[in-house]
Structure formats: structure tokens, C-alpha cells
C-alpha atoms as a printed R data frame, in Angstrom:
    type eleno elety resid chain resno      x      y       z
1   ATOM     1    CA   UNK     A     1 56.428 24.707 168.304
2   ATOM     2    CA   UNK     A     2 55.137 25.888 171.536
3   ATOM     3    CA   UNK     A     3 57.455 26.438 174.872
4   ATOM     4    CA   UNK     A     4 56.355 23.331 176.305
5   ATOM     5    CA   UNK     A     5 57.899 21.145 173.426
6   ATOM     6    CA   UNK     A     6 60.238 23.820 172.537
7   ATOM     7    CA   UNK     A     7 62.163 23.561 175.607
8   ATOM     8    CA   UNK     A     8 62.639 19.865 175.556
9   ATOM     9    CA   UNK     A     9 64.016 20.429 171.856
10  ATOM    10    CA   UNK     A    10 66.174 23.048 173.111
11  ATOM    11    CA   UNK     A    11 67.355 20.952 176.107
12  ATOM    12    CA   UNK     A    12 68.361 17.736 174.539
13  ATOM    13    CA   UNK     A    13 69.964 20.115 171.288
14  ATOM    14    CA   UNK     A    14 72.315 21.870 174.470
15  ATOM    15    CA   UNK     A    15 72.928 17.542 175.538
16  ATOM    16    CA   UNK     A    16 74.478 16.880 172.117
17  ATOM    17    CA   UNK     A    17 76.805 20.050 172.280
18  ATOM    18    CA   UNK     A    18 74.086 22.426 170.132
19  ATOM    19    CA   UNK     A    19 75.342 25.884 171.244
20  ATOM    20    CA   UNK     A    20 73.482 28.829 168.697
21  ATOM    21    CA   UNK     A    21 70.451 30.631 170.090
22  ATOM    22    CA   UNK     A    22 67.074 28.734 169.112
23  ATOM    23    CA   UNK     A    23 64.627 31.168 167.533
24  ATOM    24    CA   UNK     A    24 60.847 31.299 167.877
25  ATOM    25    CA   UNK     A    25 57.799 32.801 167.885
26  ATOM    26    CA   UNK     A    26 55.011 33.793 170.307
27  ATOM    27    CA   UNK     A    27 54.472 30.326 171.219
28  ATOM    28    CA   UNK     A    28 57.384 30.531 173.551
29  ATOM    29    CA   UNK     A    29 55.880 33.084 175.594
30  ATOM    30    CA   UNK     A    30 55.118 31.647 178.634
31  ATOM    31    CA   UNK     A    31 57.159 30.995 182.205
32  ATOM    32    CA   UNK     A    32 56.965 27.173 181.844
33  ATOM    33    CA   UNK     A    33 59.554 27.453 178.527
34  ATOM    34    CA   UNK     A    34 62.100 28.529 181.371
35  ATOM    35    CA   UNK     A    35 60.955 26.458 183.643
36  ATOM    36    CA   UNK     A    36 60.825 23.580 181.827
37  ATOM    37    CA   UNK     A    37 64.132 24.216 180.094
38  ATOM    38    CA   UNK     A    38 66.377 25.836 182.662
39  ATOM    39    CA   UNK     A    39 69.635 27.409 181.986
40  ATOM    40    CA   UNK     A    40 69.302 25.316 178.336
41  ATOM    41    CA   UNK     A    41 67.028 28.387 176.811
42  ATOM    42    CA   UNK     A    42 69.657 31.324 177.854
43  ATOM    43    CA   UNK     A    43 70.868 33.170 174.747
44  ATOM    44    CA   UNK     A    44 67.538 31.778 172.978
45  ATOM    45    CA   UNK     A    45 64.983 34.456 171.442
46  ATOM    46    CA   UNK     A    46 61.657 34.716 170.046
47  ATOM    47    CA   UNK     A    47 59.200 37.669 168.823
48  ATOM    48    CA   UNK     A    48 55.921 38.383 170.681
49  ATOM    49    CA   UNK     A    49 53.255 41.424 170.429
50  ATOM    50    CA   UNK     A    50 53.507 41.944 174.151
51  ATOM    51    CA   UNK     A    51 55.962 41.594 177.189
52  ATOM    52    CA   UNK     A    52 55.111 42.978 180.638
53  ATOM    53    CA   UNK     A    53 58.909 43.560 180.949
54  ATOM    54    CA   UNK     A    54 58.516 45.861 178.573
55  ATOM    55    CA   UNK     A    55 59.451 49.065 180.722
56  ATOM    56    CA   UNK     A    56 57.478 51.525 178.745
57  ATOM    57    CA   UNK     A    57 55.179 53.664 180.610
58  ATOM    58    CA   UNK     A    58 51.910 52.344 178.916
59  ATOM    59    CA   UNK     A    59 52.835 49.038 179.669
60  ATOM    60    CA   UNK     A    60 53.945 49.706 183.167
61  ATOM    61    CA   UNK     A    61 50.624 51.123 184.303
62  ATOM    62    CA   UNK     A    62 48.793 48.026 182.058
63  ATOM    63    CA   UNK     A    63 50.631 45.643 184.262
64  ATOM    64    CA   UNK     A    64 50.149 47.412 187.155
65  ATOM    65    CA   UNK     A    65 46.442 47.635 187.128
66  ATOM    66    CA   UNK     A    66 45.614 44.135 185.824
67  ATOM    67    CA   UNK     A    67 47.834 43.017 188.310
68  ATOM    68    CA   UNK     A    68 46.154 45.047 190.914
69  ATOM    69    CA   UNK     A    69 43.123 43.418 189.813
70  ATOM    70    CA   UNK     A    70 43.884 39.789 188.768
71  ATOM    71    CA   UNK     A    71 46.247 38.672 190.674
72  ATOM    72    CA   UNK     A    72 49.096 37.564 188.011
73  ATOM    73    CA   UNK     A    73 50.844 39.148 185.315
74  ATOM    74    CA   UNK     A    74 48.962 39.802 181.991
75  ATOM    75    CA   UNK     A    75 49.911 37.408 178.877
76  ATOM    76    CA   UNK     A    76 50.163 38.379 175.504
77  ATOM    77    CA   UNK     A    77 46.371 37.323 175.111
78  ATOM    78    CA   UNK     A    78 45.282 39.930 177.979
79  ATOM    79    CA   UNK     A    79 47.495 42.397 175.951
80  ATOM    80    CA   UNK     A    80 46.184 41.758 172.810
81  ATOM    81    CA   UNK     A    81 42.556 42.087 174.169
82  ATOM    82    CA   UNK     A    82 42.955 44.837 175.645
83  ATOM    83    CA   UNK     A    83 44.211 46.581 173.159
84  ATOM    84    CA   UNK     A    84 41.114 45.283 170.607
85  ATOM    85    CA   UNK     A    85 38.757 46.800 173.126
86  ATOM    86    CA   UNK     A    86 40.932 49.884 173.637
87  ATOM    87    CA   UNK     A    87 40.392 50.513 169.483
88  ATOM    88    CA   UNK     A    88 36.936 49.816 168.996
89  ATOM    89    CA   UNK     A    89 35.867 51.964 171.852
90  ATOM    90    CA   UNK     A    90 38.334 54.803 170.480
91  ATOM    91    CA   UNK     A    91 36.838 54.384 166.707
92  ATOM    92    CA   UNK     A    92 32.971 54.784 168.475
93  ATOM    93    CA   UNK     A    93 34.023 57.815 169.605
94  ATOM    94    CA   UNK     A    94 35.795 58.861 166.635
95  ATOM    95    CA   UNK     A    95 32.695 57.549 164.516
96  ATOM    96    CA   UNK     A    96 30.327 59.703 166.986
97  ATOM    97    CA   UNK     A    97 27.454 57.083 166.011
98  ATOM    98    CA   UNK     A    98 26.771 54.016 167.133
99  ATOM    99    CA   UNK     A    99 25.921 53.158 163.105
100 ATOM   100    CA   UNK     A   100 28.072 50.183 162.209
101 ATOM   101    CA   UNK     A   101 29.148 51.501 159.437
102 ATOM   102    CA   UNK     A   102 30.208 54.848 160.668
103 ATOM   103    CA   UNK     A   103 32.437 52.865 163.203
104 ATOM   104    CA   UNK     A   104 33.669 50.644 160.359
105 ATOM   105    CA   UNK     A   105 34.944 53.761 158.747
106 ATOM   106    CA   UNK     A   106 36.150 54.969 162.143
107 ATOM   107    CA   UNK     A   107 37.902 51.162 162.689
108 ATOM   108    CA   UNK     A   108 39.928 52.120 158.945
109 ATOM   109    CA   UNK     A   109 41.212 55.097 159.916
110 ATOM   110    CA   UNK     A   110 42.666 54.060 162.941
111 ATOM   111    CA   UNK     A   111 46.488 55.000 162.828
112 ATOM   112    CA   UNK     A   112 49.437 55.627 165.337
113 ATOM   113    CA   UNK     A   113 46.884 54.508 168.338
114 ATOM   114    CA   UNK     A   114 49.097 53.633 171.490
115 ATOM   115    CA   UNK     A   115 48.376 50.686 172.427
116 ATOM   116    CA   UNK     A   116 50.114 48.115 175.045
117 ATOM   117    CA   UNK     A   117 51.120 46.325 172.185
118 ATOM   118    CA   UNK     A   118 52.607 49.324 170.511
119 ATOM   119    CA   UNK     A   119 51.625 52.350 167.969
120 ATOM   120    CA   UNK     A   120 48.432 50.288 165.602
121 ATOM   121    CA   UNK     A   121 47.381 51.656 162.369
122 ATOM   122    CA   UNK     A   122 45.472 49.710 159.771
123 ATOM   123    CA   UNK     A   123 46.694 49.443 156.675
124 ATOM   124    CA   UNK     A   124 44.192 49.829 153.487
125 ATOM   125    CA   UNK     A   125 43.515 45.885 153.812
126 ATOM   126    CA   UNK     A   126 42.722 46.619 157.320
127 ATOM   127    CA   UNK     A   127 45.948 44.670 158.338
128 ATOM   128    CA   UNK     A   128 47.236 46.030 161.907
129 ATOM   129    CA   UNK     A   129 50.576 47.232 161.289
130 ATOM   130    CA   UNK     A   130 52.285 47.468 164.636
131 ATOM   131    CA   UNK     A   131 55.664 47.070 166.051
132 ATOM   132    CA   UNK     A   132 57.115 43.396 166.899
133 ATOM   133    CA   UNK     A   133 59.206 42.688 170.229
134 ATOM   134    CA   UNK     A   134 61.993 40.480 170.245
135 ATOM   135    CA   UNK     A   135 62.657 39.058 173.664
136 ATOM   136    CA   UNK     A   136 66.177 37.417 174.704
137 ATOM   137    CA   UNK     A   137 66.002 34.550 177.806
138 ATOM   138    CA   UNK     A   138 68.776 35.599 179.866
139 ATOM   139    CA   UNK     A   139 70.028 34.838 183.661
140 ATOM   140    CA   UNK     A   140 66.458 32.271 183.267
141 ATOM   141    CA   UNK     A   141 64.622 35.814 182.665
142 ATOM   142    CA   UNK     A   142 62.732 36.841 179.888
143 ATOM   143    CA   UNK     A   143 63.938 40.443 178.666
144 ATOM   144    CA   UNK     A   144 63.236 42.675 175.715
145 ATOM   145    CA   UNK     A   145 65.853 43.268 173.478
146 ATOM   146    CA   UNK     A   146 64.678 45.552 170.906
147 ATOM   147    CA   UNK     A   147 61.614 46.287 169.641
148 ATOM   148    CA   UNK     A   148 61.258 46.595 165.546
149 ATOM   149    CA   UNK     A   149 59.358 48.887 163.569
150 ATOM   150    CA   UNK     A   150 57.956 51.203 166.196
């Protein structure tokens, strides 16, 4: 489910003595899950593509600048824009045309690009193969506790 029903689930499941970490998925990624569910979601994880507490240095000066410009904290959907625009405008060059399918080609060749996200490659399917985080709630804070296939 997403955080907002997620965190009622989680909340009445801590009422009737429910004490194992709730897992999820990038539907959980938002403030409001905490918010919402208070001290209930501590010790609960989910994956996500993207976390701005994510203290690598790509992702540091990502925050820093859409913050500088937008006022908030990017989401997972800023991330995962960015990063689309980021690859595309990498495979033009690459492709050195502006033929479609010269950047097509360009597009499936992409591999180990460093992205916000992560290191993207495309797989022969074109599939985006790309690392996955998995973030922890803690002390009502989201934090990244690993980060698999990197």
C-alpha cells in the first residue's frame, strides 16, 4: 500500500502487540508515513530508487541544488527524472547525431552511468539495471541502510 494507509496498518498492528518490522516498497516514501504513524513505523523498512539522505557526493550536490532552487527536498520522482534527462542528453552526445536512431543505439549502450539514483546500465531488453536502497525509519527519521547491487 502507500504510506498514507500503510501507517494506519502499521499503527493499529503496534495496538494489538504486532512487534516485527513492516516491509514495503517505494510507496512509503514520503514524510507523511512518519508523520502519520509516529514512533509506530521505527524499525520498519522499505526499498526506494532514491533517498536525499543518501550521503553520497552525487546526491549531496543533487539535493543541494534543487533545494537551492525549489525550495524543498527532491522526491524519488525528481530523482528519477532527473536522472532520465541526465541519460538521454549523455546518449545525444554519445550518438553525436541528433538521428533517432543513432541515439537509440546510443540509449542501448548506456552502462555504469552515475546517476542520483545510482550506476544505470541497460540490459539487452533495455531494462535499467541499477542499484536498490533499502531505507530503515529510525528515531522518526528516514535513513539508508544499505544499498544492494551497486
Amino acid at each position: 500500500g502507500y504510506y498514507q494507509e500503510v501507517a494506519l496498518i502499521v499503527k493499529e498492528g503496534r495496538q494489538i502487540g504486532l512487534t516485527m518490522p513492516f516491509l514495503g516498497c517505494d510507496g512509503w516514501a514520503n514524510q507523511a508515513l512518519i508523520a502519520i504513524g509516529g514512533k509506530a513505523m521505527d524499525g520498519c523498512y522499505f526499498t526506494n530508487h532514491f533517498s536525499p539522505e543518501d550521503r553520497s557526493p552525487i546526491v549531496k550536490e543533487f539535493v543541494g541544488k534543487y533545494r537551492e532552487k525549489y525550495g524543498s527536498v527532491p522526491d524519488t520522482f525528481g530523482a528519477l527524472g532527473y536522472d532520465a534527462a541526465s541519460i538521454l542528453c549523455d546518449a545525444i552526445k554519445r550518438a553525436g547525431s541528433s538521428d533517432s536512431q543513432h541515439i537509440r543505439d546510443a540509449l542501448a549502450k548506456t552502462a555504469g552511468f552515475n546517476g542520483v539514483t545510482g550506476l544505470i546500465s541497460f540490459d539487452a531488453n533495455r531494462n535499467a539495471a541499477k542499484p536498490v536502497l533499502v531505507i530503515v525509519v529510525r528515531d522518526g527519521k528516514f535513513e539508508v541502510a544499505e544499498r544492494i547491487a551497486d
